[in-house]
Each structure stands twice: as C-alpha cells, then as structure tokens.
XYZ file of C-alpha atoms in Angstrom:
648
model
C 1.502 60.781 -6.151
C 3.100 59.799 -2.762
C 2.362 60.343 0.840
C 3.912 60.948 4.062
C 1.745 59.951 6.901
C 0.975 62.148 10.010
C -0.260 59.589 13.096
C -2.912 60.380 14.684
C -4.276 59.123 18.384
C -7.571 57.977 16.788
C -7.624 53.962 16.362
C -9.897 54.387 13.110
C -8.675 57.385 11.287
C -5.208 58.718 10.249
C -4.270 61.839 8.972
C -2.041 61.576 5.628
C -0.314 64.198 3.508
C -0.253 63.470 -0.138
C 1.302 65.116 -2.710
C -0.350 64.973 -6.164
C 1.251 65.555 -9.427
C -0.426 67.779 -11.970
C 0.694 68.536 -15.522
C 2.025 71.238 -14.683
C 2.302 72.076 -10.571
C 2.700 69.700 -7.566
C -0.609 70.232 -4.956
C -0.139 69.244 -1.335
C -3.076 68.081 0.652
C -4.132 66.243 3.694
C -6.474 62.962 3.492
C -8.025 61.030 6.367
C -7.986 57.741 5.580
C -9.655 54.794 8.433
C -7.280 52.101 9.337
C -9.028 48.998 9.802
C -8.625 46.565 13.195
C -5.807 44.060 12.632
C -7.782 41.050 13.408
C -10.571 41.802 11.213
C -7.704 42.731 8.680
C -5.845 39.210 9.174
C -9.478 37.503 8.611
C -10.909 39.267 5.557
C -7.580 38.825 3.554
C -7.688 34.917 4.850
C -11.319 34.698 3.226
C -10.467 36.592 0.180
C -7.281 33.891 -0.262
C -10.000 31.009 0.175
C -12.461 32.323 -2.942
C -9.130 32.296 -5.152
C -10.334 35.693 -7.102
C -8.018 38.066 -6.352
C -6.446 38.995 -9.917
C -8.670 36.500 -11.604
C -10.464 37.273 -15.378
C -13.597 39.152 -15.839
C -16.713 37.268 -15.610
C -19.646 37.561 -17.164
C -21.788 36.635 -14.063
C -20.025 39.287 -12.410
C -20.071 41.892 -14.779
C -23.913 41.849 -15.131
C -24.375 42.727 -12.143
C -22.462 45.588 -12.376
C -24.116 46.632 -15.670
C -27.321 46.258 -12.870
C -25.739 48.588 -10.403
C -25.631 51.376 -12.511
C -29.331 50.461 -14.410
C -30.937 50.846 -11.137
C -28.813 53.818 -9.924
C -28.452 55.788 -12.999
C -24.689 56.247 -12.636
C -21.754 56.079 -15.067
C -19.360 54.457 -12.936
C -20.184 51.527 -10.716
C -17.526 48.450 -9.882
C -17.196 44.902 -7.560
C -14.089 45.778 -4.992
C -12.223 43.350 -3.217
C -9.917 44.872 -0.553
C -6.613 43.297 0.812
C -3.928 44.561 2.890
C -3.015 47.540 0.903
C -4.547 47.838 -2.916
C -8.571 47.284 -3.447
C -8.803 45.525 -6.320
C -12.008 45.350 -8.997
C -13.410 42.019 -10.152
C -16.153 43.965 -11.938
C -15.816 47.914 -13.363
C -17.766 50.063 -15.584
C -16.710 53.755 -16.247
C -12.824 53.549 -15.694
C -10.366 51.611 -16.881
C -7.925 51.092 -13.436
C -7.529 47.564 -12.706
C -6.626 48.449 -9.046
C -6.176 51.281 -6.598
C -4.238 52.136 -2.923
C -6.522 51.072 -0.673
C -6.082 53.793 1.883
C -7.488 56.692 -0.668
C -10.497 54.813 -1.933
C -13.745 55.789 -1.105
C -14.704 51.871 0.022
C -11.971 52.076 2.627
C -14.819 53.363 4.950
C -17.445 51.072 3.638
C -15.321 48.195 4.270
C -15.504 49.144 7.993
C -19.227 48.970 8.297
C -22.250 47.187 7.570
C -24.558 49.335 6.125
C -24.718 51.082 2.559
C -22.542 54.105 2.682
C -23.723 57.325 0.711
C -21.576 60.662 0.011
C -23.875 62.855 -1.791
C -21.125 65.441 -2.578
C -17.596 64.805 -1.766
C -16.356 68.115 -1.503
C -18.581 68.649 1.254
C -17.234 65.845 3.307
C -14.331 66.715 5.447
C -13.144 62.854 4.592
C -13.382 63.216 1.206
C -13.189 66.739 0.417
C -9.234 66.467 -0.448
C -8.766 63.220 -1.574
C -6.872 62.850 -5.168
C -9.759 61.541 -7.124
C -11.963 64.017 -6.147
C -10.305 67.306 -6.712
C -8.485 65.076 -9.724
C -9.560 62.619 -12.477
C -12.255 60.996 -12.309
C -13.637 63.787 -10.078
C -15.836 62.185 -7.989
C -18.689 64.251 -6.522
C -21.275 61.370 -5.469
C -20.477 57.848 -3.826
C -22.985 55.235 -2.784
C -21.406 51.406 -1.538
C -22.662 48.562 -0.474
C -20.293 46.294 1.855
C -19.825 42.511 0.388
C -20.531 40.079 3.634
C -19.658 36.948 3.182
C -21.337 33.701 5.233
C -18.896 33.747 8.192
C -19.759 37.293 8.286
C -16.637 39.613 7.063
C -16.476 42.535 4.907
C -14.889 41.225 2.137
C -15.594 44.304 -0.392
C -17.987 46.166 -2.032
C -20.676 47.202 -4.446
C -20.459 50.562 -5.452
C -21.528 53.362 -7.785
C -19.966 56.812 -8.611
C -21.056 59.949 -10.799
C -19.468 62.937 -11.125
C -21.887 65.387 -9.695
C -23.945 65.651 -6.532
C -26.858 63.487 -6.404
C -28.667 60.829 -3.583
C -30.662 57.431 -3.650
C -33.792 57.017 -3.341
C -35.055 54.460 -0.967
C -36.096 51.819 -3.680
C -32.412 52.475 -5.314
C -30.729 51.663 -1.970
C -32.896 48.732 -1.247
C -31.929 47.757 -5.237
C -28.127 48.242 -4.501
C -28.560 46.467 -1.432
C -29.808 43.417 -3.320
C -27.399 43.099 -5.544
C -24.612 43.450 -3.134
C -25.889 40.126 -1.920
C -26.113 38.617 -5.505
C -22.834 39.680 -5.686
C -22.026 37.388 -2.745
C -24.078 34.504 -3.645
C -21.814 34.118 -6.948
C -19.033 34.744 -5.057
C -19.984 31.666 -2.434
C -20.868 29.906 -5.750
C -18.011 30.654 -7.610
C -15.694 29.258 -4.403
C -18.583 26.054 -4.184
C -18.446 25.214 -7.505
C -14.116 25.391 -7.109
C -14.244 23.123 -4.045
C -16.494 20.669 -5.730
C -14.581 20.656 -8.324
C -11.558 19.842 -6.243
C -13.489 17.533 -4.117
C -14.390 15.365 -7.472
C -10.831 15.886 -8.786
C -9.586 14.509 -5.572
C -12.363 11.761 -5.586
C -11.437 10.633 -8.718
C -7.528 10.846 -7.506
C -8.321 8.525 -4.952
C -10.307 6.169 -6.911
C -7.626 6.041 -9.302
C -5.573 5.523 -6.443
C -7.359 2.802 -4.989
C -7.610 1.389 -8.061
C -3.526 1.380 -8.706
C -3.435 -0.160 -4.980
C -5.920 -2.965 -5.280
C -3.778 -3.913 -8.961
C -0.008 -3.058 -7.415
C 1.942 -3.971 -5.168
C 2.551 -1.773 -2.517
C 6.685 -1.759 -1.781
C 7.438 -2.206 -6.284
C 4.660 -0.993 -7.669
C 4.817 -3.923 -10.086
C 1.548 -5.465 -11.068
C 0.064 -7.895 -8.420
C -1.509 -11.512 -8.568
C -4.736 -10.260 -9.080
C -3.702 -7.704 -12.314
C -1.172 -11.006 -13.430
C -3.985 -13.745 -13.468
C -5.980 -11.051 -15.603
C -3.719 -9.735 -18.135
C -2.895 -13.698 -18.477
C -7.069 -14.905 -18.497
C -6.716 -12.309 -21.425
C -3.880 -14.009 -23.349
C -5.563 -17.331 -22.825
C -8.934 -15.763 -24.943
C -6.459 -14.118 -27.592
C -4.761 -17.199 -28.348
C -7.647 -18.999 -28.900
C -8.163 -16.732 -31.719
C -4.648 -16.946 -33.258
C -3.046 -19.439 -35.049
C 0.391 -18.830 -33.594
C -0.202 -17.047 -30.432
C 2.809 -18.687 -28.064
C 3.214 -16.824 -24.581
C 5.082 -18.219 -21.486
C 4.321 -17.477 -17.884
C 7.579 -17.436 -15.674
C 7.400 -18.158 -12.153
C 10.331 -17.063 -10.595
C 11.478 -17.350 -6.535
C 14.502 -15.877 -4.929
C 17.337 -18.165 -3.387
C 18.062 -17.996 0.844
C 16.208 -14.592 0.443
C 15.124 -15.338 3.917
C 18.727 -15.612 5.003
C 19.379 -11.942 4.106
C 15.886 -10.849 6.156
C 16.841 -12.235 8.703
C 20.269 -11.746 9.356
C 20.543 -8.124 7.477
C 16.854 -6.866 8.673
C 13.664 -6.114 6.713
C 14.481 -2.878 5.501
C 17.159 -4.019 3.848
C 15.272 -7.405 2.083
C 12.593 -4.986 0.881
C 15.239 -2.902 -0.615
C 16.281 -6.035 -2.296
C 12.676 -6.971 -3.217
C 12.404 -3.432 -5.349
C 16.197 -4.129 -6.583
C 14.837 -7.383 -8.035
C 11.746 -5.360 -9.396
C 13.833 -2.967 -11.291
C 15.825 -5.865 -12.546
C 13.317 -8.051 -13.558
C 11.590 -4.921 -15.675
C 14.812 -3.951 -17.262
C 15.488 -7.599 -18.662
C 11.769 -6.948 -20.228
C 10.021 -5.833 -23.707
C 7.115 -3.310 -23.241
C 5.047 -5.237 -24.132
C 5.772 -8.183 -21.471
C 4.850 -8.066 -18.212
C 6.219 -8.887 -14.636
C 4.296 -8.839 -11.340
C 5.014 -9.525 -7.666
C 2.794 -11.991 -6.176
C 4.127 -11.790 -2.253
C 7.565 -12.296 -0.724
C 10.018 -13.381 -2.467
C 7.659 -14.546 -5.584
C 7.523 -12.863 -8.800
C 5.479 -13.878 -12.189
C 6.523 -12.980 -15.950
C 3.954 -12.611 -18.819
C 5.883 -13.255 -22.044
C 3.857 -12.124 -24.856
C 4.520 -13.296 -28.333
C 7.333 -15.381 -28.225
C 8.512 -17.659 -31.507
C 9.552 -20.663 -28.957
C 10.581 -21.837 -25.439
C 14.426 -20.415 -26.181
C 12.978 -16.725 -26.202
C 11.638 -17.434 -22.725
C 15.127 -19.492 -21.621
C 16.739 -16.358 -23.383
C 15.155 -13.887 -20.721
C 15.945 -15.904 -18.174
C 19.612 -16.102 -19.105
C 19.662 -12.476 -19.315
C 18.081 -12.115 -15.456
C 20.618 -14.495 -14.666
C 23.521 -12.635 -15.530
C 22.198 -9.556 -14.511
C 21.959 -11.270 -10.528
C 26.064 -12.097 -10.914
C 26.740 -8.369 -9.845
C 26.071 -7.787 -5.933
C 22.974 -5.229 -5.095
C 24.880 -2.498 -2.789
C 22.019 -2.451 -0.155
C 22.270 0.270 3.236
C 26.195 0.105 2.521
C 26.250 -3.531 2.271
C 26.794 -5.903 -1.282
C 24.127 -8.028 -1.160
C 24.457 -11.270 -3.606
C 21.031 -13.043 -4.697
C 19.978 -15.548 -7.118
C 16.773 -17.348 -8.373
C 14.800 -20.632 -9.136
C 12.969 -19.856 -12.186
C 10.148 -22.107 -13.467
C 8.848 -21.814 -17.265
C 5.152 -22.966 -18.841
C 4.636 -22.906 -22.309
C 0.568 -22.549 -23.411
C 1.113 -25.142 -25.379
C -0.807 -27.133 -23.445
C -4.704 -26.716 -23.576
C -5.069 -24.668 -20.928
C -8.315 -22.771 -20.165
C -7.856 -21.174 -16.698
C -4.670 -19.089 -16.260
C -4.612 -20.389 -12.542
C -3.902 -23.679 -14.462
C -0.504 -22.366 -16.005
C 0.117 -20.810 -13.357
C 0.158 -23.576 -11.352
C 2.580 -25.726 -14.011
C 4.982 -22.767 -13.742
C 4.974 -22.827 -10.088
C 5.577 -26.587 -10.262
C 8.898 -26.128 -12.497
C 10.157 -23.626 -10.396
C 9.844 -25.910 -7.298
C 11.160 -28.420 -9.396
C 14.385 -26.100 -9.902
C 14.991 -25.359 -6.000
C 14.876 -29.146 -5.223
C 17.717 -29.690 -8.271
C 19.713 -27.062 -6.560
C 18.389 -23.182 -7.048
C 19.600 -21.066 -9.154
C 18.690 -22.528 -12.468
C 15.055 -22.641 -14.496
C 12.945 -25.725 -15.427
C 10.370 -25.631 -17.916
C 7.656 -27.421 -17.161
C 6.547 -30.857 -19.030
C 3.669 -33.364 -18.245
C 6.317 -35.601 -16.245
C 6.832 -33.007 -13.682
C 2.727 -33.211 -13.494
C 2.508 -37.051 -12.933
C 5.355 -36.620 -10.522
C 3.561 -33.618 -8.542
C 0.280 -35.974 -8.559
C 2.622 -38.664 -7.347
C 3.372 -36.385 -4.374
C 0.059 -35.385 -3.962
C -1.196 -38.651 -3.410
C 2.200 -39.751 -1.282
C 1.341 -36.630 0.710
C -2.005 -37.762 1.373
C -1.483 -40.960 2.851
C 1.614 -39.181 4.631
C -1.303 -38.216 7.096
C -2.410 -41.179 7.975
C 1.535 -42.821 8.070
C 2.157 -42.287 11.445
C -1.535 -43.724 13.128
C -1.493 -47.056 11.075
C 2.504 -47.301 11.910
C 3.450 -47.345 8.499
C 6.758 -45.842 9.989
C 10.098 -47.542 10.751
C 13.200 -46.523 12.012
C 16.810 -47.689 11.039
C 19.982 -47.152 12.685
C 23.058 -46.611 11.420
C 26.690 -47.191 13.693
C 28.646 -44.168 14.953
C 32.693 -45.741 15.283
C 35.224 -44.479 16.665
C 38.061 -44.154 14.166
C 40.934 -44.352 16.105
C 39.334 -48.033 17.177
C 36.630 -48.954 15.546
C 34.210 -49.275 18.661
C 30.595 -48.075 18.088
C 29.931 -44.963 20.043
C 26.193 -44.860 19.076
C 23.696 -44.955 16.482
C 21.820 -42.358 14.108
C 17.967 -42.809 13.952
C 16.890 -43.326 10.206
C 13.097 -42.738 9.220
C 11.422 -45.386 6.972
C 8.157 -45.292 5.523
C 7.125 -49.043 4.921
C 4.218 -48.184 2.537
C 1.708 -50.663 1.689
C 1.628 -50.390 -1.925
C 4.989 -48.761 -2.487
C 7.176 -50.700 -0.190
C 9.873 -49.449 1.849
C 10.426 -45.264 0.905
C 13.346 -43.570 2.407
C 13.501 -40.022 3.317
C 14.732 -38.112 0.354
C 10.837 -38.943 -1.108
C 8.860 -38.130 2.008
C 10.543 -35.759 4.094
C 9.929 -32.836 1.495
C 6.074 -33.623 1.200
C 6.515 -34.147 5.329
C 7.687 -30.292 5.682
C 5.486 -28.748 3.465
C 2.271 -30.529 4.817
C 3.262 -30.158 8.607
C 3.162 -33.706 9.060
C 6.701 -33.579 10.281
C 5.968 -32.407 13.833
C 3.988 -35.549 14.981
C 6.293 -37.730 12.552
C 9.208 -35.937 14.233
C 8.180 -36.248 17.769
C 7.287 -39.983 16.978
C 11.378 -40.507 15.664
C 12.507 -38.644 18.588
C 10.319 -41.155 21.069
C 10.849 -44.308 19.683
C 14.594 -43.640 19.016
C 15.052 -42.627 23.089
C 13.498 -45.429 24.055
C 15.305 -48.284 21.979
C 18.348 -46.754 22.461
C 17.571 -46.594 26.057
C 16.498 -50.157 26.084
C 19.674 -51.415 24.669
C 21.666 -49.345 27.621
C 19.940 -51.749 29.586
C 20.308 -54.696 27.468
C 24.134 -54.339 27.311
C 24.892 -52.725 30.703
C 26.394 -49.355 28.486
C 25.538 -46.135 29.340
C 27.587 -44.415 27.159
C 25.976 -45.466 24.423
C 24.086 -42.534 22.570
C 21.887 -41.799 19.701
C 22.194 -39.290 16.987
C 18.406 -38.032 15.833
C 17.902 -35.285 13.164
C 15.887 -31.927 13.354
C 13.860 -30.372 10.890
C 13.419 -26.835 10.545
C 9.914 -26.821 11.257
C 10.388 -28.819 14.300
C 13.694 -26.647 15.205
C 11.167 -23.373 15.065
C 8.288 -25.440 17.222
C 8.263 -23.031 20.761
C 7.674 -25.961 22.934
C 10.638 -28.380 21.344
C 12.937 -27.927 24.627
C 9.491 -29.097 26.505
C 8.775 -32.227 24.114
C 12.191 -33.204 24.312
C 12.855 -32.912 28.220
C 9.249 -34.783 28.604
C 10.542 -37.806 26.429
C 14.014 -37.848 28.289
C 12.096 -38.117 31.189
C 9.721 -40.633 29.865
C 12.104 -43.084 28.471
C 14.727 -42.732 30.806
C 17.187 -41.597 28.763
C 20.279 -39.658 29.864
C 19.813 -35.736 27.849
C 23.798 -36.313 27.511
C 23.026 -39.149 25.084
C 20.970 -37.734 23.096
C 22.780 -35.915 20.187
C 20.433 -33.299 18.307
C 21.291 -33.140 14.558
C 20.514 -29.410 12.788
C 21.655 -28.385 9.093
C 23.163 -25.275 9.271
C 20.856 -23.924 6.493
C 17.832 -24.431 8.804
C 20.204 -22.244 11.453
C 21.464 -19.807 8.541
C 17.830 -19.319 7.728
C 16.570 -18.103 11.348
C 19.368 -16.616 12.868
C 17.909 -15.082 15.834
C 15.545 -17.671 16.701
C 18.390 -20.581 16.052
C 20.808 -18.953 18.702
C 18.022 -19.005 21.197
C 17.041 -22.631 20.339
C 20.653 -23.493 20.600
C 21.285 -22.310 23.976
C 17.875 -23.691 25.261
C 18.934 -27.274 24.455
C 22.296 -27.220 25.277
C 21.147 -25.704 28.971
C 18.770 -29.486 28.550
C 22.163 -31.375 28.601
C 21.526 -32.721 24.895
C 24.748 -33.098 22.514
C 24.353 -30.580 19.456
C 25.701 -31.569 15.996
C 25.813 -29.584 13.248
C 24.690 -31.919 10.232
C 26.449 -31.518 6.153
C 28.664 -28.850 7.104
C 30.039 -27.559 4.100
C 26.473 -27.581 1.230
C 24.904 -25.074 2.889
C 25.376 -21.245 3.388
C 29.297 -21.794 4.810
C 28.505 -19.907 8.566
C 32.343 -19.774 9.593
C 31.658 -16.700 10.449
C 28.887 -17.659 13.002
C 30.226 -21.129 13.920
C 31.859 -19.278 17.362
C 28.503 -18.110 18.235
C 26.985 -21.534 18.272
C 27.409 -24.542 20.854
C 28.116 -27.150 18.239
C 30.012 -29.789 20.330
C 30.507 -31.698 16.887
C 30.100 -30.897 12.611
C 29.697 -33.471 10.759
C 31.754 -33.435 7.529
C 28.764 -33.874 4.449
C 28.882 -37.087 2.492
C 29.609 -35.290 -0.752
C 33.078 -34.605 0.285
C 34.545 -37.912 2.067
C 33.290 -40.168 -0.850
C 36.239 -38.298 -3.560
C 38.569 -37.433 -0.725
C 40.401 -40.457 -1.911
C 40.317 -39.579 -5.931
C 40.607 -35.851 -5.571
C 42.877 -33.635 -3.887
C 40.655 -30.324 -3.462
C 37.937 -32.283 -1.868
C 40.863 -33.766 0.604
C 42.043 -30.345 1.704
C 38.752 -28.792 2.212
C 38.182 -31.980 5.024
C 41.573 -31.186 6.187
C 40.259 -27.371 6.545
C 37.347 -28.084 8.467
C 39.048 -30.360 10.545
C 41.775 -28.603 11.530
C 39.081 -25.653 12.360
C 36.462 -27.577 13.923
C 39.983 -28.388 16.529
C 41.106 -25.448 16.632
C 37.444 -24.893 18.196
C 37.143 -27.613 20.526
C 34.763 -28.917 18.370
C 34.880 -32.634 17.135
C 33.738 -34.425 13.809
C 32.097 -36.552 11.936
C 33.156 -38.018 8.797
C 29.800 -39.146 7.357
C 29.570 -41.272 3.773
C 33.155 -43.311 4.993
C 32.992 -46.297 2.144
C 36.943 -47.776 1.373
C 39.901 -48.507 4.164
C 41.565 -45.315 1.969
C 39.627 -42.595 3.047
C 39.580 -44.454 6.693
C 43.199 -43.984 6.562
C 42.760 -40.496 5.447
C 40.786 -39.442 7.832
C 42.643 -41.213 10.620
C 45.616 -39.519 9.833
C 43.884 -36.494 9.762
C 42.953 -36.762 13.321
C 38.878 -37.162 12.680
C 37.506 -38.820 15.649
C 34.589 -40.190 14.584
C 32.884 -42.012 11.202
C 29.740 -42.958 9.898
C 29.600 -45.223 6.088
C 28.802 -48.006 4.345
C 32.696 -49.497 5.089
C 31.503 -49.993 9.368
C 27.463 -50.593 7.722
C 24.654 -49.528 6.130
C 21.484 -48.216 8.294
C 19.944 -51.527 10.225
C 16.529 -53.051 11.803
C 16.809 -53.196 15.733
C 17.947 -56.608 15.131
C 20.952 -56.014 13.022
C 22.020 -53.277 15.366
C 21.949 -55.422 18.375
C 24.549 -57.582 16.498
C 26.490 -54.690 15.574
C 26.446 -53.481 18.988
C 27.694 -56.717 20.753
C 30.473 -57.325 18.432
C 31.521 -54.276 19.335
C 31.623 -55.089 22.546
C 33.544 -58.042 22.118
C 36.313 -56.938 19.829
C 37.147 -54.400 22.739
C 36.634 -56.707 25.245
C-alpha cells in the first residue's frame, strides 16, 4: 500500500489517495484521515515516553481487560492502542495478529481527537471510513466502537476499542461498560508508570545510601579507606588475634616529607594530585588482603595482615621507598616526594586499636626528627621517651610564669679582627628537677604545644633589653643582637607589631636587632614568608637567614628575599678543615652570598685552621667555640670589654 497525499484547507482533516495492492489488481481510493494539533501531538508522545510502554511485552493485567472488552461487547476483535507520531501501536489485541499499524488509516485516529466514546455502526456508510483499506480489505471492518485513554494530566494517550465485522451498535449499559474499562485501562497504566518510578526512587535511595555509606568510610579526593573504616578493620584484627596463636599484623603510619612545600609553592591542585599519586602507590606496593587508608593531609595508615615478622612490614616499606625514587610528573611538572614511615608490631598487649595506632604514630614522628625519609618501628623506649615529653611539655606551660627560663649569649667576631660585633640570644630552660635543658629538648615540645609564642616574645624582650642595657653600659651603639624565629612565631599576623612595640619599649635601635629565620620555615610558606620578609625589613630590623645549606637549598628564591646575611650551618665549617667537598661547598656559598651583596656567617668556627680558611675565603663574620661558647650576662660583659680593649 502507499499514499500520496492531497492537502486540504481544513486544519483537522486531509484528503489522501492510497493505493492498495490486491492479489491480483491495484485499487485506488481516497481516505480522509484527521491530523491532530501539533501541541497536543508534542504532549501526548512526551507522556507516552514517560510510561516507558511503547514496544513493551504483553501483560497479563492488560490483556484481561481486553478479554473484558469484548465479554461485555460481544465482539471478536477488541485491542489497547497507544498512538505516537505516526504508527498506533497495541499493548493489548484480540482478533488480529498486527503488532502495529499507520496511524493516519486507523479507525482511533479520530478517537484520539476527542473525549467521548466514538461509535461507527457500519463503516461503509461513513464517508470517513467508507474507503479506507481495512474496510473494503482484510479484516473488513463494518462496526467500530473506542474509547479514548485520558491520562491524569488530561491527554489522549490512546484507546480502548472493539471491532466486528458486520453492522451492529451498543447498547447504553455496553458503552457505559467500555467506558469503564477504558479507565481501568488507565489506572494500570498510571500504576504500571508508579510502580516504575518507585522502583527507581528505591533503586536510587538505595544508590545513595550506598553512596553515603562509601562517603562516610572513604576519603573523598583517593577513595582509600578513611580513619574511621582503618580503626575498624584494625578493632577487628585486634579480636581475631586474640583467637589465634600466631596472628602477627603491623599498622604503618606513614607521613609525607616538605609535602607542604610543594602546596604551597606549586598550588593545591597540584598537592592533591600528589595525594592520589601517593594513593595509587601505596595500593600497588600492597597484597589484597592488606589495607591502606588516608587519615587527612598528608597522613596515610597501612593494615598489614598476616605477616611472619617485623622484616615483612620493613620489606613493604622498602618497596614504597623505592617506588618514591622516580619523580610524579604532576600538571607538566616532576614532582619528587618522600616519607617518614613509623611501624607497630601487636606484639604488645594491645586492646584498643587507637592504642597501636598511637605507637605507630609515635615511630613515625620519631623518624622525621632523625631526618625523614626513613621508618622506625616502634619499641617501649620510644614510649618512656614520648611520656618523658609529655611530662617536659607539661611543665613547659608553666616555664615561662615561674621564670624557669634563661638566656645565654654567644659572641658574633669579626674575622678579619676579631672584635665582637654582637651577640646571639640562646634559650635555657633551668628546670627544677632536670637542671639546665637546652633547646634541642624543648623547642620541639615548645612548637607543637604553642608555648613558643609567649616563650618567644619573652626571648625577644629580654634579649632587646640587655643588649640595650649594655649599649649603655659601654657607650656602643653598634653593638647588636642576633635572636631566632620560629615558624610559628614567623606565621603570628601581629609579629611586625610585637616586635616594633618592644623596640620601642626597650629602646633599642630596629637596626640592631638581627632576626634569625631557617629557610625551611620560609621554603615551607612561601607566600606568606615574602610578605613577612618585606614587613620587617620596612621595621629597620637586620634579616639573617639561619643553616643555609640543611634545608630545602632555595637558590633559586634567595634573589627574592632581603637576607642582608646567611649564615653558613655548623655541619659544614666543623670538616671544612678535614674534607675538601665540605670546603668548596663554603667557598660556593660564599662566593654567591657576594656576588649578592649578601654577607655571612660562619657558625660552629672551633680550630685557628678553619679561621684561616674562612679568612682567606673572605667570610666576614664567625660564631664557635674557638672566640666562646654561649655565656651568662656576666661572662658576656667580660667578653664584651676585652673586646673593647684589644681594639682600643
């Protein structure tokens, strides 16, 4: 069969010629068929693609009432339509086997266009009817009853309908029958598309449960395990163990190395790149059975499961090791990392996982303070040794208000003559059961507990003043004093404030006062450093950059900062003498720190040698045992006035 349409000026109906193939003959006819109104059109085939039944399986609910349709009417044929754009399709047929049809010669082509039950009693007397292909051909439909299909939101969406093959009518009861079925038909057609959306809606509940649930376990940027799914998976081991003869696990804590260095100086997105980098790695160096998680930052945790002994857990640690030697290429840029690793055996009795987690933690800390990039595994020393710091840490608070605190200075000489230029201001702690306790044992506990602000502030005050004083004493200005910085005090936003108020409390000329920074504490904030920087130089204070050389090697930022002075680390002047490498690396930074205007300090200067050394290599200033060790007040007012008189 095909057509050639004829348009018409009605906005309903169009006239089209069809040509129907016989067995043996062609017959040309005309059909008017009703074109439906486009926005209606664009709705009902919106509706029909939200029930999700077009060209679905038979259904038994469905087909029932069809079985029904043709009960109550007494007709062979009856079917469910659904009509799209151009085909009207059956859900539900009895009497025919055609799974679909053109929509524009179907009988429910008109019944889709109004709202009321449509009945042709004989097609071939109905001018619309009288010509179409399925009435003067197979199945020869004489009589036509439907029932349009609205949905909720009101749209034709269909209909119910029955056929026979001879003239006939409905009685009133039958069309009132059809009628209700036509809504039945709807109601399982609003329950079928319920029943789908609440069965999406739970399947997307669950989704999100199990999502939640993965969340409130993971960690967001690695999707490793967090803290919370660690400590349980390790609460578990503990129990299991308990149960087994030879159950040995170990719990690494591991930390990543100046990881703040590259977030700060390379940008976020890049250190989170590195954070899943160091995921990846960490799980690749694993057995299934292990497990790593991420517990924040830079910290990650390692459950070793079944291990023979502590080697198997050095082993993996080895193999993360050598995995870190090769550079992560991060936003176009090699990026090298390392990490402090601490290890805890359950040999010990341990009955809360927080409590080997802690002992882990403790090694690893352990390892940064011997020098990062190496593992410790834990033993009951490093315990006693953390209580020890606990309790030092403790009465660290109270240090400062029962003036438990000293301060020594040590002599700043000129080389070239051996005249004292100043003094550095060395913290004490004169503790009353563990006597006098010098920096390296405090300082540490100082940072992490905050006490280093007030203790800092205190240094700064008292050093101002007495050197101040002995301006006085021995009518020399140009005597200065060196005091050192921590990083938590270099970060403080009011330090250019404190500093200017003590200056201007003691007296104290801001040109005397020389401000000693590491440059890890710079290479670790960057930003913040070079604002900091230029803030106290503006005050008038002398900057210094303190053991230049051990720390992250900033040549490449040194011309960005306003170091007047470096100050050559200890570790290098005291073989200068014995070894030639460590002489030419002072000889590098001393020829650079020139060729920047910048002047130096030789600090650890012990023999006449490396005196002679360094004279020769043009170092203007030295600090050692070989001019004196760090002094009370008293001793440095000797030092100062035979200084005086030797260049007198």
């Amino acid at each position: 069969m095909t057509k050639v349409p004829v348009y018409s000026s009605s906005y309903y109906l169009d006239t089209v010629v069809y040509t129907l193939s016989l067995l043996d003959s062609e017959k040309r006819f005309k059909l008017i068929t009703p074109v439906d109104i486009p926005e209606v059109e664009s709705k009902r085939t919106e509706a029909l693609l939200d029930y999700e039944v077009l060209d679905t399986v038979s259904e038994d609910s469905f087909d029932a009432l069809t079985r029904l349709a043709t009960y109550i009417c007494q007709t062979p044929i009856a079917a469910i339509s659904l009509t799209d754009r151009k085909r009207q399709w059956y859900k539900s047929k009895i009497g025919f086997s055609s799974q679909e049809e053109p929509r524009d010669i179907t009988f429910c082509a008109y019944t889709i266009l109004q709202k009321e039950l449509l009945v042709v009693q004989d097609s071939l007397t109905d001018e619309r009817f009288a010509t179409n292909p399925f009435v003067i051909g197979a199945p020869y439909i004489r009589f036509y009853a439907g029932v349009p299909l609205i949905n909720l939101d009101g749209l034709v969406i269909g209909t119910l309908c029955v056929l026979d093959h001879v003239p006939r009518d409905l009685s009133s009861e039958q069309q009132e029958a059809l009628r209700i079925v036509a809504l039945q038909v709807v109601t399982q057609l609003e329950l079928r598309r319920n029943l789908r959306v609440l069965k999406h809606s739970i399947t997307h509940r669950k989704q999100s449960e199990k999502l939640l649930r993965h969340n409130a376990f993971h960690d967001k940027l690695t999707n490793l395990p967090n803290r919370v799914l660690f400590t349980e998976r390790l609460a578990r081991a503990l129990k299991r163990t308990k149960r087994q003869i030879n159950g040995l696990f170990a719990v690494l804590f591991i930390d990543l190395d100046r990881f703040k260095v590259v977030n700060d100086s390379l940008g976020h997105m890049v250190g989170d790149q590195l954070l899943i980098a160091i995921a990846r790695c960490l799980e690749s160096c694993l057995r299934p059975k292990d497990m790593v998680a991420r517990f924040g930052g830079d910290e990650f945790a390692i459950l070793l499961n079944n291990i023979k002994d502590v080697n198997d857990a050095i082993g993996v640690v080895r193999r993360i090791q050598e995995q870190l030697k090769l550079p992560f290429k991060l936003n176009g840029q090699e990026v090298f990392t390392s990490v402090s690793v601490g290890i805890a055996l359950n040999t010990i009795d341990y009955i809360q996982p927080e409590d080997i987690l802690r002992d882990a933690d403790t090694a690893m800390y352990r390892a940064k303070t011997l020098g990062k990039a190496r593992y410790e595994v834990f033993n009951s020393t490093m315990h006693d040794h953390v209580l020890t710091l606990l309790q030092l840490g403790n009465s660290l608070q109270r240090a400062v208000e029962r003036q438990e605190l000293r301060i020594q200075y040590q002599p700043i000489v000129l080389i070239e003559t051996g005249k004292i230029t100043g003094f550095e201001a060395l913290v004490r702690w004169q503790h009353p059961d563990r006597g006098l306790i010098f920096p390296n044992d405090f300082i540490s506990i100082a940072e992490e507990s905050g006490v280093i602000i007030p203790l800092g502030y205190w240094v700064l005050r008292e050093a101002c003043c007495q050197m101040r004083a002995w301006q006085l004493q021995f009518s020399d200005d140009s005597l200065t004093i060196s005091v050192n910085l921590s990083s938590k005090q270099f970060l403080q936003p009011d330090l250019v404030a404190q500093i200017s108020q003590v200056l201007r409390e003691t007296g104290l000329n801001s040109r005397c006062l020389k401000l000693e920074i590491t440059e890890s504490v710079i290479m670790e904030n960057l930003e913040s450093a070079t604002s900091m920087l230029l803030q106290l130089k503006d005050l008038g204070c002398e900057l210094h950059m303190d053991d230049f050389g051990t720390g992250y090697s900033s040549l490449s930022y040194l011309h960005r900062f306003p170091f007047d002075l470096l100050k050559i680390d200890r570790s290098f002047i005291s073989r200068m003498d014995i070894s030639d490498k460590e002489l030419e690396i002072v000889r590098a930074i001393i020829t650079l720190a020139h060729n920047l205007n910048i002047n130096v300090i030789a600090e650890g200067l012990e023999t006449a040698e490396q005196l002679a050394q360094l004279r020769a290599l043009r170092c203007k200033y030295g600090q050692g045992y070989f001019f004196s060790k760090a002094v009370k007040r008293e001793g440095a007012e000797v030092l100062i006035a035979e200084s005086i008189s030797r260049s007198v």
